[in-house]
Amino acid sequence: MKIITWVSLVLLTAGCGSQTIPAEYIYVGTAGNQEDSGLYVFGFDRENNELNPIQTIDDHSGPNFQALHPDGTFLYSVSGEAFSDDDESGTLTAYRIDQNTGKLSMVNEQSAEGRGPCHVSVDPLGRFVYVSNYSSGNLSVYAINGDGTLEPAADRVQHEGSSIHASRQKGPYMHSIIPSADGKFIYASDLGMDKVMIYTVNRTSGKLAPADIPYAENTPGSGPRHFVIHPGGRFAYSVEELSSTVAAFKMDPSNGSLEAIQRIPMLPEDFEGANTAADIHISPDGKFLYASNRGHDSLVIYSIEASTGRLSLVGHEPSRGRHPRNFAVDKKGDLIFISNRDDDNVVVFNRDKITGLLSFSGLEINVPSAICVTQLILE
């Protein structure tokens, strides 16, 4: 097993001046509960199955989630750190990515326009950035300039509502925003309201408006957290944090609407411990869906029926760490990178493209309170 700790990472870095710079990079966001939390940059050597440290950005406490511009030139990160003395909202930061080294340099930042930002996503056409503010239950939209900098928020939408879970659904808790492939719609998962809200995006101004069918209603008490759209654009899936389930929907690309078709458990029948669901992703070929369990500490694996979008259980793979918060499916389909917050690691798994099953690759790196992992491949 190949485990790289921060002691050995320092030694690796010291002698890397003559090494070939990799064309693949991994960015890891962290929680703000340790002194050495930050935004970590690694070079990924696919041939030798190695992650080598390049940079640590520590300008904000707890840069917990990040997303890439579609052309790979900019990265956007959110932090719960107050934007200013006069604005207690969190912070959204824009970084330029050096195309030769993968290093980040800040270009500007804006107020997240809400407390507890926990997710950021980028319009697939590179026009807007979307921020989900968990604690204040709202979302915000930012226009991206040609130089990658962000304008002040173009729109801010405050959710109102609650659901049946006594402690977790007293009000709205925005958790993620996923745009459609054409950028016309966004899907905003609100854990507190048990709804996936659907908005249309004004492609010029960034202003949002409720879609003709403005939301899909999840099962009461389920807590929709993250959302993923099938590559074919006909189906979508919501991972439900509080009930540890995945809800499947048929999607209408013409109006963005969602029609429920299935709801499936994420846990083995004999599991009796506490668990909350976290993240969800689909393989590049659209054949398999993966979702993370915190408590069971695993990724659940489903096959996707091509004609109906329905899921069938394939199995579970232990995450080799506690609290697998977020993970990334390799864009080439060969690997999965899992961030385990409570064991301070990122673990790399091989993925069988035929069966969808995972196996430990032998590569594990130490990252304090790892929360979010993002892959960039520069061809």
Coordinates of C-alpha atoms in Angstrom, one line a residue:
M1 CA 0.0 0.0 0.0
K2 CA 1.4 3.4 -1.0
I3 CA 0.7 5.9 1.7
I4 CA 2.2 9.4 1.4
T5 CA 2.2 11.4 4.6
W6 CA 3.0 15.1 4.8
V7 CA 6.5 14.4 6.2
S8 CA 7.4 12.4 3.0
L9 CA 5.6 14.9 0.8
V10 CA 8.0 17.6 2.0
L11 CA 10.9 15.4 1.0
L12 CA 9.4 14.7 -2.4
T13 CA 8.9 18.4 -3.0
A14 CA 12.4 19.3 -2.1
G15 CA 13.8 17.4 -5.1
C16 CA 11.2 17.9 -7.7
G17 CA 12.8 20.8 -9.6
S18 CA 13.9 18.7 -12.5
Q19 CA 10.9 16.5 -12.7
T20 CA 8.5 16.6 -15.6
I21 CA 5.4 18.6 -14.7
P22 CA 2.3 16.3 -14.9
A23 CA -0.6 17.1 -17.1
E24 CA -3.1 16.0 -14.5
Y25 CA -3.8 17.7 -11.2
I26 CA -5.9 17.1 -8.1
Y27 CA -7.3 19.9 -5.9
V28 CA -8.4 19.1 -2.4
G29 CA -10.6 21.3 -0.3
T30 CA -10.7 20.9 3.5
A31 CA -12.7 21.8 6.6
G32 CA -11.5 24.6 8.8
N33 CA -11.1 22.6 12.0
Q34 CA -7.3 22.0 11.8
E35 CA -4.5 24.5 11.7
D36 CA -3.1 23.1 8.5
S37 CA -6.4 23.1 6.6
G38 CA -6.2 24.8 3.2
L39 CA -6.6 24.2 -0.5
Y40 CA -4.1 21.5 -1.6
V41 CA -2.7 21.1 -5.1
F42 CA -1.2 17.8 -6.3
G43 CA 0.2 16.6 -9.5
F44 CA -1.1 13.2 -10.5
D45 CA 1.2 10.8 -12.3
R46 CA -1.2 8.3 -13.8
E47 CA 1.5 5.9 -15.1
N48 CA 3.2 5.5 -11.8
N49 CA 0.1 6.0 -9.6
E50 CA 1.5 8.8 -7.6
L51 CA 0.2 12.1 -6.2
N52 CA 2.9 14.7 -5.6
P53 CA 2.5 17.9 -3.7
I54 CA 2.7 21.2 -5.6
Q55 CA 1.1 23.9 -3.5
T56 CA -1.0 24.6 -0.4
I57 CA -3.2 27.7 -0.4
D58 CA -4.0 28.9 3.1
D59 CA -5.5 32.3 2.5
H60 CA -8.9 31.2 3.8
S61 CA -10.0 29.0 6.6
G62 CA -11.9 25.9 5.5
P63 CA -12.0 26.2 1.7
N64 CA -14.5 23.3 1.7
F65 CA -15.6 23.0 -1.9
Q66 CA -14.2 24.0 -5.3
A67 CA -15.2 23.8 -9.0
L68 CA -13.4 24.3 -12.3
H69 CA -14.1 26.6 -15.2
P70 CA -14.9 24.3 -18.2
D71 CA -11.8 25.4 -20.1
G72 CA -9.6 24.4 -17.1
T73 CA -8.1 27.9 -16.6
F74 CA -9.8 29.0 -13.4
L75 CA -10.9 27.4 -10.1
Y76 CA -13.6 28.8 -7.8
S77 CA -13.6 28.0 -4.1
V78 CA -16.0 28.7 -1.2
S79 CA -15.2 29.2 2.4
G80 CA -17.3 29.9 5.5
E81 CA -14.8 32.6 6.5
A82 CA -16.5 36.0 6.7
F83 CA -16.0 38.1 3.6
S84 CA -15.3 41.3 5.5
D85 CA -15.8 43.0 8.9
D86 CA -19.0 44.5 7.5
D87 CA -20.3 41.3 5.7
E88 CA -20.6 38.1 7.7
S89 CA -21.4 36.1 4.6
G90 CA -18.9 33.5 3.5
T91 CA -16.4 34.1 0.7
L92 CA -16.2 33.0 -2.9
T93 CA -12.7 33.1 -4.4
A94 CA -11.5 32.9 -8.0
Y95 CA -8.1 31.5 -8.8
R96 CA -6.1 31.4 -12.0
I97 CA -4.6 28.0 -12.8
D98 CA -1.1 28.0 -14.2
Q99 CA -1.3 25.8 -17.2
N100 CA 2.3 24.6 -16.8
T101 CA 2.4 23.9 -13.1
G102 CA -1.2 23.6 -11.9
K103 CA -0.5 26.2 -9.3
L104 CA -3.2 28.6 -8.2
S105 CA -3.1 32.4 -7.9
M106 CA -6.0 34.4 -6.6
V107 CA -7.6 36.9 -9.1
N108 CA -10.5 38.2 -7.0
E109 CA -13.2 37.3 -4.5
Q110 CA -16.8 38.2 -3.7
S111 CA -19.2 37.8 -0.9
A112 CA -21.1 34.5 -1.0
E113 CA -24.2 36.5 -0.1
G114 CA -25.1 34.0 2.6
R115 CA -23.7 32.0 5.6
G116 CA -22.1 28.6 5.5
P117 CA -21.4 28.2 1.7
C118 CA -21.0 24.5 1.2
H119 CA -21.0 24.0 -2.6
V120 CA -20.0 25.8 -5.8
S121 CA -20.6 24.9 -9.4
V122 CA -19.8 26.5 -12.8
D123 CA -22.1 27.0 -15.8
P124 CA -21.0 24.4 -18.4
L125 CA -20.6 27.2 -20.9
G126 CA -18.3 29.2 -18.6
R127 CA -20.6 32.1 -18.1
F128 CA -21.7 31.9 -14.4
V129 CA -20.7 30.6 -11.0
Y130 CA -23.4 29.3 -8.5
V131 CA -23.0 29.2 -4.7
S132 CA -25.1 27.3 -2.2
N133 CA -25.3 28.8 1.3
Y134 CA -26.4 26.1 3.7
S135 CA -26.8 28.0 6.9
S136 CA -28.8 30.9 5.5
G137 CA -30.8 28.7 3.1
N138 CA -30.1 30.8 -0.1
L139 CA -28.3 30.6 -3.4
S140 CA -26.3 33.2 -5.4
V141 CA -25.2 33.7 -9.0
Y142 CA -22.1 35.4 -10.3
A143 CA -21.1 36.4 -13.8
I144 CA -17.6 35.4 -14.9
N145 CA -15.5 38.0 -16.8
G146 CA -13.2 37.2 -19.7
D147 CA -10.2 37.2 -17.3
G148 CA -11.9 34.7 -14.9
T149 CA -12.7 37.3 -12.3
L150 CA -16.2 37.4 -10.8
E151 CA -18.6 40.2 -10.8
P152 CA -20.6 40.9 -7.6
A153 CA -23.7 38.7 -7.3
A154 CA -26.0 39.0 -10.2
D155 CA -28.8 37.4 -8.3
R156 CA -29.6 36.0 -4.8
V157 CA -32.6 33.7 -4.1
Q158 CA -33.8 33.1 -0.5
H159 CA -35.6 29.8 0.1
E160 CA -38.5 29.5 2.6
G161 CA -39.9 26.3 4.0
S162 CA -39.2 23.3 6.2
S163 CA -40.0 19.6 6.6
I164 CA -40.5 16.9 9.1
H165 CA -37.1 16.1 10.6
A166 CA -37.1 17.8 14.0
S167 CA -33.4 18.9 14.1
R168 CA -32.3 19.0 10.5
Q169 CA -35.2 20.5 8.7
K170 CA -36.4 23.5 10.8
G171 CA -35.8 25.8 7.8
P172 CA -34.3 25.9 4.3
Y173 CA -30.7 24.4 4.0
M174 CA -29.4 24.9 0.5
H175 CA -26.8 22.2 -0.3
S176 CA -25.9 22.1 -4.0
I177 CA -26.6 23.5 -7.4
I178 CA -26.2 21.5 -10.6
P179 CA -26.7 23.1 -14.0
S180 CA -28.1 21.3 -17.1
A181 CA -25.7 20.6 -19.9
D182 CA -27.0 23.5 -22.0
G183 CA -26.9 25.9 -19.0
K184 CA -30.6 26.8 -19.4
F185 CA -31.6 25.3 -16.0
I186 CA -30.1 24.8 -12.6
Y187 CA -31.2 22.2 -10.0
A188 CA -30.9 23.5 -6.4
S189 CA -31.1 20.7 -3.8
D190 CA -32.5 22.1 -0.5
L191 CA -32.1 19.6 2.3
G192 CA -34.4 21.5 4.7
M193 CA -37.3 21.8 2.3
D194 CA -37.1 18.3 0.8
K195 CA -37.2 19.8 -2.6
V196 CA -35.0 20.0 -5.7
M197 CA -35.8 23.6 -6.9
I198 CA -35.7 24.2 -10.7
Y199 CA -34.7 27.6 -12.0
T200 CA -34.3 29.0 -15.5
V201 CA -31.2 31.1 -16.1
N202 CA -31.2 34.3 -18.1
R203 CA -28.1 33.7 -20.2
T204 CA -27.3 37.4 -20.4
S205 CA -27.9 38.7 -16.9
G206 CA -27.7 35.6 -14.8
K207 CA -31.0 36.3 -13.2
L208 CA -33.0 33.3 -12.1
A209 CA -36.7 32.5 -12.5
P210 CA -38.8 29.5 -11.3
A211 CA -39.1 27.0 -14.1
D212 CA -42.6 26.2 -15.5
I213 CA -42.6 23.2 -13.1
P214 CA -40.6 24.9 -10.3
Y215 CA -39.5 21.9 -8.2
A216 CA -39.4 18.1 -7.7
E217 CA -40.6 17.0 -4.3
N218 CA -38.5 14.5 -2.4
T219 CA -39.9 12.1 0.2
P220 CA -40.6 14.0 3.5
G221 CA -37.6 13.7 5.8
S222 CA -35.3 12.4 3.1
G223 CA -33.1 15.6 2.8
P224 CA -31.9 16.0 -0.8
R225 CA -28.2 16.9 -0.7
H226 CA -26.4 16.5 -4.1
F227 CA -27.7 15.9 -7.6
V228 CA -26.3 14.5 -10.8
I229 CA -27.6 14.5 -14.4
H230 CA -27.1 11.5 -16.6
P231 CA -24.7 12.2 -19.6
G232 CA -27.6 11.4 -22.0
G233 CA -29.7 14.2 -20.4
R234 CA -32.8 12.1 -20.0
F235 CA -32.4 11.1 -16.3
A236 CA -31.2 12.6 -13.1
Y237 CA -30.5 11.4 -9.5
S238 CA -30.8 12.9 -6.1
V239 CA -28.8 11.6 -3.1
E240 CA -30.9 11.9 0.0
E241 CA -28.8 12.6 3.1
L242 CA -31.2 11.9 5.9
S243 CA -32.7 8.7 4.6
S244 CA -29.6 7.3 2.9
T245 CA -31.5 6.8 -0.4
V246 CA -31.1 7.7 -4.1
A247 CA -34.2 9.1 -5.9
A248 CA -34.2 8.7 -9.7
F249 CA -36.0 11.1 -12.0
K250 CA -37.0 11.2 -15.7
M251 CA -35.9 14.6 -17.0
D252 CA -37.6 16.7 -19.7
P253 CA -34.9 18.8 -21.4
S254 CA -37.4 21.1 -23.0
N255 CA -38.7 22.5 -19.7
G256 CA -36.3 21.1 -17.1
S257 CA -39.0 19.2 -15.2
L258 CA -38.4 16.1 -13.2
E259 CA -40.6 13.1 -12.9
A260 CA -39.9 10.6 -10.1
I261 CA -39.4 7.0 -11.3
Q262 CA -37.6 5.2 -8.4
R263 CA -36.2 5.4 -4.9
I264 CA -33.6 2.9 -3.8
P265 CA -31.7 2.4 -0.5
M266 CA -28.0 3.0 -0.3
L267 CA -27.2 0.7 2.7
P268 CA -26.9 -3.1 3.0
E269 CA -30.0 -4.7 4.5
D270 CA -28.1 -5.9 7.6
F271 CA -26.5 -2.5 8.4
E272 CA -27.8 -1.2 11.8
G273 CA -25.6 1.8 12.5
A274 CA -26.1 5.5 11.9
N275 CA -25.5 6.8 8.4
T276 CA -25.9 9.9 6.3
A277 CA -25.5 10.1 2.5
A278 CA -23.2 12.7 0.9
D279 CA -22.1 12.8 -2.7
I280 CA -23.2 11.2 -6.0
H281 CA -21.6 10.8 -9.5
I282 CA -22.0 8.9 -12.7
S283 CA -19.3 7.1 -14.7
P284 CA -18.4 8.9 -18.0
D285 CA -20.0 6.2 -20.1
G286 CA -23.3 6.6 -18.2
K287 CA -23.5 2.9 -17.2
F288 CA -22.9 3.2 -13.4
L289 CA -23.8 5.5 -10.5
Y290 CA -21.9 5.9 -7.3
A291 CA -22.9 7.5 -4.0
S292 CA -21.1 7.9 -0.7
N293 CA -22.2 6.7 2.8
R294 CA -20.9 8.3 6.0
G295 CA -21.3 5.9 8.8
H296 CA -21.2 2.7 6.7
D297 CA -18.1 4.5 5.2
S298 CA -18.5 3.2 1.7
L299 CA -19.4 3.9 -1.9
V300 CA -22.6 2.2 -3.1
I301 CA -22.5 1.1 -6.7
Y302 CA -25.5 0.8 -9.0
S303 CA -25.9 -0.1 -12.7
I304 CA -28.1 2.2 -14.8
E305 CA -30.6 0.7 -17.1
A306 CA -30.1 2.6 -20.4
S307 CA -33.7 2.8 -21.6
T308 CA -35.5 3.4 -18.3
G309 CA -32.8 5.1 -16.1
R310 CA -33.7 2.7 -13.2
L311 CA -30.9 1.6 -10.8
S312 CA -29.9 -1.9 -9.8
L313 CA -27.5 -2.5 -6.9
V314 CA -24.1 -3.8 -7.8
G315 CA -22.4 -3.7 -4.4
H316 CA -20.5 -1.6 -1.9
E317 CA -16.8 -0.6 -1.6
P318 CA -15.4 0.4 1.7
S319 CA -13.9 4.0 1.4
R320 CA -10.8 3.1 3.5
G321 CA -11.5 6.1 5.8
R322 CA -14.2 7.6 7.9
H323 CA -16.8 10.1 6.6
P324 CA -16.3 10.0 2.8
R325 CA -17.7 13.5 2.2
N326 CA -17.0 14.0 -1.6
F327 CA -15.4 11.9 -4.4
A328 CA -14.5 12.4 -8.0
V329 CA -14.9 9.9 -10.8
D330 CA -11.9 10.0 -13.2
K331 CA -12.7 11.7 -16.4
K332 CA -11.1 8.8 -18.3
G333 CA -13.3 6.4 -16.3
D334 CA -10.4 4.3 -14.8
L335 CA -10.3 5.6 -11.2
I336 CA -12.2 7.1 -8.3
F337 CA -10.7 9.6 -5.8
I338 CA -12.4 9.6 -2.4
S339 CA -11.9 12.3 0.3
N340 CA -12.4 10.9 3.8
R341 CA -12.8 13.8 6.2
D342 CA -12.4 12.1 9.6
D343 CA -9.3 10.0 8.7
D344 CA -7.6 12.9 6.9
N345 CA -7.0 11.1 3.6
V346 CA -7.7 10.9 -0.1
V347 CA -7.8 7.4 -1.4
V348 CA -7.5 6.3 -5.0
F349 CA -9.5 3.3 -6.3
N350 CA -9.3 1.5 -9.6
R351 CA -12.6 1.2 -11.5
D352 CA -13.6 -1.8 -13.6
K353 CA -15.4 -0.3 -16.6
I354 CA -17.2 -3.5 -17.4
T355 CA -18.6 -4.4 -13.9
G356 CA -18.4 -0.9 -12.2
L357 CA -16.7 -2.5 -9.2
L358 CA -13.8 -0.8 -7.4
S359 CA -10.5 -1.9 -5.9
F360 CA -7.9 -0.1 -3.9
S361 CA -5.1 1.1 -6.2
G362 CA -2.5 1.2 -3.4
L363 CA -2.4 5.0 -3.4
E364 CA -3.5 7.0 -0.3
I365 CA -2.3 10.5 0.7
N366 CA -2.7 12.4 3.9
V367 CA -4.8 15.6 3.7
P368 CA -6.1 17.1 6.9
S369 CA -10.0 17.1 7.0
A370 CA -10.3 16.4 3.3
I371 CA -13.7 17.3 2.1
C372 CA -13.7 17.9 -1.7
V373 CA -11.5 16.5 -4.5
T374 CA -11.5 17.9 -8.0
Q375 CA -9.6 16.5 -11.0
L376 CA -8.1 18.6 -13.8
I377 CA -6.7 16.9 -16.9
L378 CA -4.8 19.2 -19.3
E379 CA -4.5 17.4 -22.7

